[in-house]
mmCIF file of C-alpha atoms in Angstrom:
data_model
loop_
_atom_site.group_PDB
_atom_site.id
_atom_site.type_symbol
_atom_site.label_atom_id
_atom_site.label_comp_id
_atom_site.label_asym_id
_atom_site.label_seq_id
_atom_site.Cartn_x
_atom_site.Cartn_y
_atom_site.Cartn_z
ATOM 1 C CA MET A 24 26.232 -19.747 -26.084
ATOM 2 C CA ALA A 25 26.642 -18.240 -22.607
ATOM 3 C CA ALA A 26 25.501 -20.294 -19.638
ATOM 4 C CA PRO A 27 22.173 -19.139 -18.195
ATOM 5 C CA LEU A 28 22.439 -16.930 -15.094
ATOM 6 C CA GLU A 29 19.610 -17.160 -12.570
ATOM 7 C CA LEU A 30 19.408 -14.751 -9.653
ATOM 8 C CA SER A 31 17.252 -15.663 -6.660
ATOM 9 C CA CYS A 32 16.370 -12.558 -4.667
ATOM 10 C CA TRP A 33 13.677 -10.925 -2.597
ATOM 11 C CA GLY A 34 10.972 -9.176 -4.579
ATOM 12 C CA GLY A 35 9.863 -5.596 -4.778
ATOM 13 C CA GLY A 36 7.401 -3.119 -3.386
ATOM 14 C CA TRP A 37 6.879 0.623 -3.062
ATOM 15 C CA GLY A 38 7.979 1.060 -6.682
ATOM 16 C CA LEU A 39 11.281 -0.847 -6.190
ATOM 17 C CA PRO A 40 12.351 -4.027 -8.024
ATOM 18 C CA SER A 41 13.492 -5.350 -4.619
ATOM 19 C CA VAL A 42 13.183 -4.005 -1.082
ATOM 20 C CA HIS A 43 16.273 -5.991 -0.017
ATOM 21 C CA SER A 44 19.418 -3.848 -0.246
ATOM 22 C CA GLU A 45 21.859 -6.591 -1.237
ATOM 23 C CA SER A 46 19.464 -7.984 -3.856
ATOM 24 C CA LEU A 47 19.018 -4.464 -5.212
ATOM 25 C CA VAL A 48 22.787 -3.973 -5.525
ATOM 26 C CA VAL A 49 23.089 -7.045 -7.765
ATOM 27 C CA LEU A 50 19.998 -6.181 -9.829
ATOM 28 C CA ALA A 51 21.303 -2.662 -10.471
ATOM 29 C CA TYR A 52 24.800 -3.843 -11.406
ATOM 30 C CA ALA A 53 23.349 -6.418 -13.817
ATOM 31 C CA LYS A 54 21.380 -3.637 -15.522
ATOM 32 C CA PHE A 55 24.459 -1.396 -15.736
ATOM 33 C CA SER A 56 26.709 -4.149 -17.145
ATOM 34 C CA GLY A 57 24.135 -5.782 -19.431
ATOM 35 C CA ALA A 58 24.273 -9.164 -17.683
ATOM 36 C CA PRO A 59 21.311 -11.281 -18.877
ATOM 37 C CA LEU A 60 19.947 -12.440 -15.545
ATOM 38 C CA LYS A 61 16.865 -14.561 -15.146
ATOM 39 C CA VAL A 62 15.380 -13.225 -11.916
ATOM 40 C CA SER A 63 13.628 -15.710 -9.637
ATOM 41 C CA VAL A 64 11.720 -13.817 -6.962
ATOM 42 C CA ILE A 65 11.385 -15.486 -3.582
ATOM 43 C CA ASP A 66 7.784 -16.087 -2.573
ATOM 44 C CA ASN A 67 5.885 -18.534 -0.388
ATOM 45 C CA THR A 68 6.367 -21.342 -2.937
ATOM 46 C CA TRP A 69 10.158 -21.085 -3.026
ATOM 47 C CA ARG A 70 12.029 -23.918 -1.295
ATOM 48 C CA GLY A 71 15.638 -22.779 -1.604
ATOM 49 C CA PRO A 72 17.861 -21.413 1.195
ATOM 50 C CA ARG A 73 17.135 -17.828 2.152
ATOM 51 C CA GLY A 74 19.982 -16.967 4.492
ATOM 52 C CA ASP A 75 22.442 -15.940 1.782
ATOM 53 C CA VAL A 76 20.068 -14.139 -0.607
ATOM 54 C CA PRO A 77 20.832 -12.986 -3.258
ATOM 55 C CA ILE A 78 22.048 -16.211 -4.884
ATOM 56 C CA LEU A 79 23.388 -16.486 -8.435
ATOM 57 C CA THR A 80 23.075 -19.960 -9.971
ATOM 58 C CA THR A 81 24.791 -21.139 -13.151
ATOM 59 C CA GLU A 82 25.205 -24.547 -14.776
ATOM 60 C CA ASP A 83 28.157 -25.478 -12.569
ATOM 61 C CA SER A 84 28.295 -23.041 -9.647
ATOM 62 C CA ILE A 85 26.325 -21.196 -6.982
ATOM 63 C CA VAL A 86 27.501 -17.765 -5.836
ATOM 64 C CA SER A 87 26.162 -15.710 -2.936
ATOM 65 C CA GLN A 88 26.930 -12.276 -1.437
ATOM 66 C CA PRO A 89 26.917 -9.159 -3.650
ATOM 67 C CA ALA A 90 30.702 -8.676 -3.851
ATOM 68 C CA LYS A 91 31.270 -12.284 -4.970
ATOM 69 C CA ILE A 92 28.391 -12.142 -7.454
ATOM 70 C CA LEU A 93 29.711 -8.919 -8.989
ATOM 71 C CA ASN A 94 33.205 -10.399 -9.281
ATOM 72 C CA PHE A 95 31.732 -13.466 -10.991
ATOM 73 C CA LEU A 96 29.871 -11.266 -13.490
ATOM 74 C CA ARG A 97 33.073 -9.336 -14.254
ATOM 75 C CA LYS A 98 34.846 -12.623 -15.040
ATOM 76 C CA GLN A 99 31.996 -13.341 -17.463
ATOM 77 C CA LYS A 100 32.867 -10.004 -19.138
ATOM 78 C CA TYR A 101 29.913 -8.106 -17.717
ATOM 79 C CA ASN A 102 31.876 -5.183 -16.352
ATOM 80 C CA ALA A 103 30.284 -1.842 -15.461
ATOM 81 C CA ASP A 104 33.684 -0.395 -14.427
ATOM 82 C CA CYS A 105 35.657 -0.940 -17.614
ATOM 83 C CA GLU A 106 35.962 2.797 -18.309
ATOM 84 C CA LEU A 107 37.134 3.783 -14.812
ATOM 85 C CA SER A 108 40.695 4.881 -14.153
ATOM 86 C CA ALA A 109 42.866 3.222 -11.510
ATOM 87 C CA LYS A 110 42.168 6.100 -9.116
ATOM 88 C CA GLN A 111 38.429 5.842 -9.684
ATOM 89 C CA GLY A 112 38.598 2.099 -9.066
ATOM 90 C CA ALA A 113 40.400 2.729 -5.764
ATOM 91 C CA ASP A 114 37.828 5.390 -4.818
ATOM 92 C CA THR A 115 35.058 2.892 -5.575
ATOM 93 C CA LEU A 116 36.515 0.365 -3.118
ATOM 94 C CA ALA A 117 36.973 3.059 -0.465
ATOM 95 C CA TYR A 118 33.393 4.332 -0.750
ATOM 96 C CA ILE A 119 31.941 0.808 -0.707
ATOM 97 C CA ALA A 120 33.889 0.125 2.502
ATOM 98 C CA LEU A 121 32.501 3.395 3.910
ATOM 99 C CA LEU A 122 28.949 2.363 2.987
ATOM 100 C CA GLU A 123 29.273 -1.029 4.651
ATOM 101 C CA GLU A 124 30.880 0.394 7.789
ATOM 102 C CA LYS A 125 28.872 3.600 8.297
ATOM 103 C CA LEU A 126 25.552 3.283 6.449
ATOM 104 C CA LEU A 127 24.642 -0.416 6.403
ATOM 105 C CA PRO A 128 24.254 -0.714 10.212
ATOM 106 C CA ALA A 129 21.687 2.116 10.190
ATOM 107 C CA VAL A 130 19.814 0.550 7.247
ATOM 108 C CA LEU A 131 19.687 -2.787 9.088
ATOM 109 C CA HIS A 132 18.514 -1.069 12.256
ATOM 110 C CA THR A 133 15.805 0.868 10.394
ATOM 111 C CA PHE A 134 14.375 -2.296 8.841
ATOM 112 C CA TRP A 135 15.004 -5.019 11.411
ATOM 113 C CA VAL A 136 15.629 -3.556 14.886
ATOM 114 C CA GLU A 137 13.450 -0.450 15.187
ATOM 115 C CA ASN A 138 10.300 -1.950 16.739
ATOM 116 C CA ASP A 139 7.682 0.206 15.017
ATOM 117 C CA ASN A 140 9.224 -0.324 11.590
ATOM 118 C CA TYR A 141 9.799 -4.045 12.119
ATOM 119 C CA PHE A 142 6.284 -4.918 13.308
ATOM 120 C CA ALA A 143 4.414 -2.539 10.962
ATOM 121 C CA VAL A 144 6.422 -3.004 7.741
ATOM 122 C CA THR A 145 9.368 -5.416 7.677
ATOM 123 C CA LYS A 146 7.939 -8.474 9.415
ATOM 124 C CA PRO A 147 4.566 -8.484 7.570
ATOM 125 C CA TRP A 148 6.232 -7.940 4.192
ATOM 126 C CA PHE A 149 8.779 -10.762 4.528
ATOM 127 C CA ALA A 150 6.398 -13.132 6.325
ATOM 128 C CA SER A 151 3.928 -12.855 3.439
ATOM 129 C CA ARG A 152 6.616 -14.226 1.100
ATOM 130 C CA ILE A 153 7.726 -17.157 3.250
ATOM 131 C CA PRO A 154 5.763 -20.433 3.472
ATOM 132 C CA PHE A 155 4.078 -21.394 6.723
ATOM 133 C CA PRO A 156 5.348 -22.280 9.338
ATOM 134 C CA LEU A 157 8.705 -20.681 8.436
ATOM 135 C CA SER A 158 6.875 -17.360 8.143
ATOM 136 C CA LEU A 159 6.516 -17.471 11.945
ATOM 137 C CA ILE A 160 10.213 -18.158 12.527
ATOM 138 C CA LEU A 161 12.410 -16.724 9.797
ATOM 139 C CA PRO A 162 11.616 -12.969 10.132
ATOM 140 C CA GLY A 163 12.546 -13.109 13.824
ATOM 141 C CA ARG A 164 15.750 -14.968 13.001
ATOM 142 C CA MET A 165 16.618 -12.353 10.360
ATOM 143 C CA SER A 166 15.932 -9.587 12.895
ATOM 144 C CA ARG A 167 18.239 -11.165 15.467
ATOM 145 C CA GLY A 168 20.871 -11.680 12.790
ATOM 146 C CA ALA A 169 20.727 -7.979 11.879
ATOM 147 C CA LEU A 170 21.039 -6.967 15.549
ATOM 148 C CA ASN A 171 23.985 -9.325 16.086
ATOM 149 C CA ARG A 172 25.675 -7.933 12.978
ATOM 150 C CA ILE A 173 25.253 -4.376 14.290
ATOM 151 C CA LEU A 174 26.561 -5.224 17.759
ATOM 152 C CA LEU A 175 29.439 -7.271 16.372
ATOM 153 C CA THR A 176 30.724 -4.354 14.294
ATOM 154 C CA ARG A 177 29.666 -1.374 16.434
ATOM 155 C CA GLY A 178 29.132 -2.664 19.981
ATOM 156 C CA ASN A 179 32.748 -2.303 21.084
ATOM 157 C CA PRO A 180 33.837 -0.144 24.051
ATOM 158 C CA PRO A 181 32.975 2.562 24.958
ATOM 159 C CA LEU A 182 29.518 1.753 23.428
ATOM 160 C CA TYR A 183 28.238 -0.945 25.769
ATOM 161 C CA HIS A 184 24.492 -0.306 25.667
ATOM 162 C CA LEU A 185 22.164 -0.671 22.687
ATOM 163 C CA GLN A 186 20.874 2.904 23.080
ATOM 164 C CA GLU A 187 24.435 4.232 22.788
ATOM 165 C CA VAL A 188 25.052 2.048 19.740
ATOM 166 C CA GLU A 189 21.823 3.270 18.093
ATOM 167 C CA ALA A 190 22.720 6.924 18.602
ATOM 168 C CA GLN A 191 26.199 6.387 17.164
ATOM 169 C CA ILE A 192 25.153 4.411 14.083
ATOM 170 C CA TYR A 193 22.624 7.076 13.093
ATOM 171 C CA ARG A 194 25.226 9.832 13.536
ATOM 172 C CA ASP A 195 27.633 7.856 11.362
ATOM 173 C CA ALA A 196 24.930 7.180 8.759
ATOM 174 C CA LYS A 197 24.046 10.871 8.432
ATOM 175 C CA GLU A 198 27.715 11.743 8.095
ATOM 176 C CA CYS A 199 28.095 9.073 5.389
ATOM 177 C CA LEU A 200 25.081 10.432 3.490
ATOM 178 C CA ASN A 201 26.531 13.930 3.601
ATOM 179 C CA LEU A 202 29.863 12.676 2.223
ATOM 180 C CA LEU A 203 28.111 10.811 -0.597
ATOM 181 C CA SER A 204 26.044 13.888 -1.450
ATOM 182 C CA ASN A 205 29.153 16.088 -1.582
ATOM 183 C CA ARG A 206 30.968 13.529 -3.756
ATOM 184 C CA LEU A 207 28.068 13.227 -6.207
ATOM 185 C CA GLY A 208 27.513 16.978 -6.478
ATOM 186 C CA THR A 209 25.626 17.871 -9.634
ATOM 187 C CA SER A 210 26.877 14.877 -11.656
ATOM 188 C CA GLN A 211 24.415 12.354 -12.996
ATOM 189 C CA PHE A 212 26.404 9.433 -11.566
ATOM 190 C CA PHE A 213 29.442 9.212 -9.297
ATOM 191 C CA PHE A 214 31.992 8.927 -12.113
ATOM 192 C CA GLY A 215 30.410 10.807 -14.984
ATOM 193 C CA ASP A 216 27.517 9.938 -17.249
ATOM 194 C CA THR A 217 27.696 6.137 -16.898
ATOM 195 C CA PRO A 218 26.720 4.192 -13.761
ATOM 196 C CA CYS A 219 29.228 1.806 -12.212
ATOM 197 C CA THR A 220 29.656 -0.429 -9.169
ATOM 198 C CA LEU A 221 29.558 2.458 -6.704
ATOM 199 C CA ASP A 222 26.244 3.671 -8.138
ATOM 200 C CA ALA A 223 24.837 0.153 -7.746
ATOM 201 C CA TYR A 224 25.862 0.001 -4.073
ATOM 202 C CA VAL A 225 24.589 3.494 -3.272
ATOM 203 C CA PHE A 226 21.299 2.774 -5.052
ATOM 204 C CA GLY A 227 20.929 -0.586 -3.303
ATOM 205 C CA PHE A 228 21.454 0.901 0.155
ATOM 206 C CA LEU A 229 19.542 4.152 -0.322
ATOM 207 C CA ALA A 230 16.539 3.284 -2.500
ATOM 208 C CA PRO A 231 14.732 1.142 0.130
ATOM 209 C CA LEU A 232 15.460 3.775 2.749
ATOM 210 C CA TYR A 233 14.104 6.430 0.380
ATOM 211 C CA LYS A 234 10.978 4.650 -0.887
ATOM 212 C CA VAL A 235 9.644 2.333 1.829
ATOM 213 C CA ARG A 236 6.985 3.989 3.993
ATOM 214 C CA PHE A 237 8.108 3.574 7.610
ATOM 215 C CA PRO A 238 6.431 4.802 10.799
ATOM 216 C CA LYS A 239 9.849 5.928 12.153
ATOM 217 C CA VAL A 240 11.594 8.005 9.498
ATOM 218 C CA HIS A 241 14.396 9.971 11.194
ATOM 219 C CA LEU A 242 17.130 8.739 8.805
ATOM 220 C CA GLN A 243 14.702 8.829 5.870
ATOM 221 C CA GLU A 244 13.976 12.487 6.562
ATOM 222 C CA HIS A 245 17.688 13.298 6.480
ATOM 223 C CA LEU A 246 18.097 11.450 3.171
ATOM 224 C CA LYS A 247 15.194 13.343 1.596
ATOM 225 C CA GLN A 248 16.955 16.623 2.394
ATOM 226 C CA LEU A 249 19.833 15.527 0.093
ATOM 227 C CA SER A 250 18.091 16.069 -3.221
ATOM 228 C CA ASN A 251 20.933 14.839 -5.441
ATOM 229 C CA LEU A 252 20.974 11.395 -3.790
ATOM 230 C CA CYS A 253 17.195 11.131 -4.148
ATOM 231 C CA ARG A 254 17.497 12.206 -7.776
ATOM 232 C CA LEU A 255 20.119 9.476 -8.356
ATOM 233 C CA CYS A 256 17.690 6.833 -7.055
ATOM 234 C CA ASP A 257 14.834 8.208 -9.154
ATOM 235 C CA ASP A 258 16.979 8.351 -12.309
ATOM 236 C CA ILE A 259 18.151 4.745 -11.934
ATOM 237 C CA LEU A 260 14.604 3.553 -11.345
ATOM 238 C CA HIS A 261 13.349 5.459 -14.366
ATOM 239 C CA CYS A 262 16.155 4.538 -16.775
ATOM 240 C CA TYR A 263 16.867 0.918 -15.803
ATOM 241 C CA PHE A 264 13.738 -0.401 -14.084
ATOM 242 C CA ARG A 265 11.046 1.435 -16.006
ATOM 243 C CA ARG A 266 8.978 -1.561 -17.061
ATOM 244 C CA GLY A 267 7.481 -3.916 -14.511
ATOM 245 C CA PRO A 268 5.849 -7.304 -15.170
ATOM 246 C CA GLY A 269 2.687 -5.583 -16.381
ATOM 247 C CA GLY A 270 4.530 -3.116 -18.616
ATOM 248 C CA ILE A 271 4.113 -0.317 -16.097
ATOM 249 C CA SER A 272 6.960 1.582 -14.512
ATOM 250 C CA PRO A 273 7.393 1.264 -10.732
ATOM 251 C CA ALA A 274 6.803 4.981 -10.356
ATOM 252 C CA GLY A 275 3.781 4.751 -12.623
ATOM 253 C CA GLN A 276 2.396 1.825 -10.662
ATOM 254 C CA GLU A 277 2.897 3.755 -7.443
ATOM 255 C CA MET A 278 0.982 6.703 -8.902
ATOM 256 C CA ILE A 279 -1.810 4.394 -10.089
ATOM 257 C CA ASP A 280 -2.054 2.867 -6.613
ATOM 258 C CA ALA A 281 -2.144 6.321 -5.004
ATOM 259 C CA ASN A 282 -4.816 7.551 -7.423
ATOM 260 C CA LEU A 283 -6.845 4.383 -6.901
ATOM 261 C CA GLN A 284 -6.645 4.872 -3.155
ATOM 262 C CA LYS A 285 -7.815 8.485 -3.485
ATOM 263 C CA LEU A 286 -10.653 7.418 -5.771
ATOM 264 C CA THR A 287 -11.703 4.718 -3.306
ATOM 265 C CA GLN A 288 -11.695 7.226 -0.464
ATOM 266 C CA LEU A 289 -13.748 9.668 -2.534
ATOM 267 C CA VAL A 290 -16.312 6.999 -3.441
ATOM 268 C CA ASN A 291 -16.543 5.941 0.202
ATOM 269 C CA LYS A 292 -17.138 9.544 1.281
ATOM 270 C CA GLU A 293 -19.811 9.991 -1.382
ATOM 271 C CA SER A 294 -21.483 6.744 -0.332
ATOM 272 C CA ASN A 295 -21.421 7.735 3.336
ATOM 273 C CA LEU A 296 -22.903 11.136 2.498
ATOM 274 C CA ILE A 297 -25.732 9.558 0.503
ATOM 275 C CA GLU A 298 -26.445 7.119 3.335
ATOM 276 C CA LYS A 299 -26.585 9.969 5.868
ATOM 277 C CA MET A 300 -28.938 11.975 3.666
ATOM 278 C CA ASP A 301 -31.174 8.935 3.248
ATOM 279 C CA ASP A 302 -31.205 8.334 7.012
ATOM 280 C CA ASN A 303 -32.049 11.976 7.667
ATOM 281 C CA LEU A 304 -34.940 11.831 5.219
ATOM 282 C CA ARG A 305 -36.246 8.661 6.807
ATOM 283 C CA GLN A 306 -36.045 10.107 10.322
ATOM 284 C CA SER A 307 -37.582 13.505 9.517
ATOM 285 C CA PRO A 308 -41.333 13.937 10.324
ATOM 286 C CA GLN A 309 -43.495 13.241 7.300
ATOM 287 C CA LEU A 310 -46.308 15.714 6.511
ATOM 288 C CA LEU A 311 -49.497 14.327 4.986
ATOM 289 C CA PRO A 312 -50.609 16.027 1.750
ATOM 290 C CA ARG A 313 -53.229 18.688 2.286
ATOM 291 C CA LYS A 314 -56.547 18.493 0.423
ATOM 292 C CA LEU A 315 -57.767 21.687 -1.128
ATOM 293 C CA PRO A 316 -61.267 22.694 0.129
ATOM 294 C CA THR A 317 -64.098 22.290 -2.400
ATOM 295 C CA LEU A 318 -66.023 25.490 -3.035
ATOM 296 C CA ARG A 319 -69.819 24.965 -2.978
ATOM 297 C CA LEU A 320 -72.264 27.507 -4.496
ATOM 298 C CA THR A 321 -75.310 28.718 -2.628
ATOM 299 C CA PRO A 322 -78.780 27.904 -4.141
ATOM 300 C CA ALA A 323 -79.165 31.514 -5.324
ATOM 301 C CA GLU A 324 -75.740 31.448 -7.014
ATOM 302 C CA GLU A 325 -76.555 28.102 -8.678
ATOM 303 C CA GLU A 326 -79.861 29.480 -10.043
ATOM 304 C CA SER A 327 -78.111 32.603 -11.363
ATOM 305 C CA SER A 328 -75.415 30.491 -13.037
ATOM 306 C CA SER A 329 -78.054 28.291 -14.691
ATOM 307 C CA LEU A 330 -79.941 31.315 -16.106
ATOM 308 C CA GLN A 331 -76.693 32.730 -17.547
ATOM 309 C CA ARG A 332 -75.992 29.488 -19.367
ATOM 310 C CA LEU A 333 -79.550 29.386 -20.843
ATOM 311 C CA SER A 334 -79.638 33.025 -22.001
ATOM 312 C CA PRO A 335 -78.744 33.580 -25.709
#
C-alpha cells in the first residue's frame, strides 16, 4: 500500500482551489498525474511552518517547493509527462524557466507589492487565515519577501529605482503572456489533448491573476485579451476541480454568490422603496372624511308624503 501523501497549502477563493500560485501548481499536477493527495488547507488553526508552502509530507520525508514536490511525485510513478517526447520535455523546462524569470515577478508584484491590491485583497485574505498575533506580522513579512525576490532578480543595473523595475517587469510579463498564447494556439493543452507539467505551471501562475478581483488590474486586463489562455484556465477548473467541498463547482459557487448578491441588492432596493413610500404617506397631510348633508323635508312635503302612504 502506497504511503499517504499530505499536501499543506493555502486555500482557495474566487472559484479557485488555491489563490497561491505555487500551491496551485502542485494541486494541478497532482490532478493531472492522479497522485492521491490529502490536502490540508492552512487556516488560523494550523501550527506548521508557512514560509515554504506548499509542503508535501509523507511517512518519512517532508518536501517543499513545487519543482521538488513534482520530482518526488514522479519518483512515486505519478508522472504527467510520460507521453512527452525528448524535445517536448526540453521545451517544458525552457518555458518553465521563462515563466519564473518573466512572469512570476509581475505576479508577485500584483499580489504583494502593489499597494491598492495588497491592502484591499492580499493582506486581508491571508491575515484571515493566520492565527493572531501572527496575522499582524506574517503578511507584511511575505510582502517584503516578495519585494526582495523581485529586486534580487530584476533590480540590477541599469534598473536602480523601484519604478523602473516595475515598468520593466510588467513589460516582460506581457511579452511572456503573448509568447505563451502563441505557443498554445488553438490546442486544448500545450502538448496536445493531455495536460502536463507546463500546463500545471501556466495554470498556477495565471489562474489567480485571471480570477482574483483586484483594484489595479493592468496585467489582468492584458491577460483577459488572450482568450486561449483564459480558456485553458477555465477548462482546467471545469475538468479537474469541478467539485468543491459542498459538491458545487468553483464556477458554480461563484455564480451562486453573484446571484445571491444581486438578490440581496434587489431586496434591499425593494425594502428602501417601501420605507420611502411609507414615510411619504405618513408625512402627507391627512384629510378628514366628509359627512354627507342630511336632507330634511319641509312640513308641507312631510304631510304630502304621509297622505300618499295612506291612500289606497
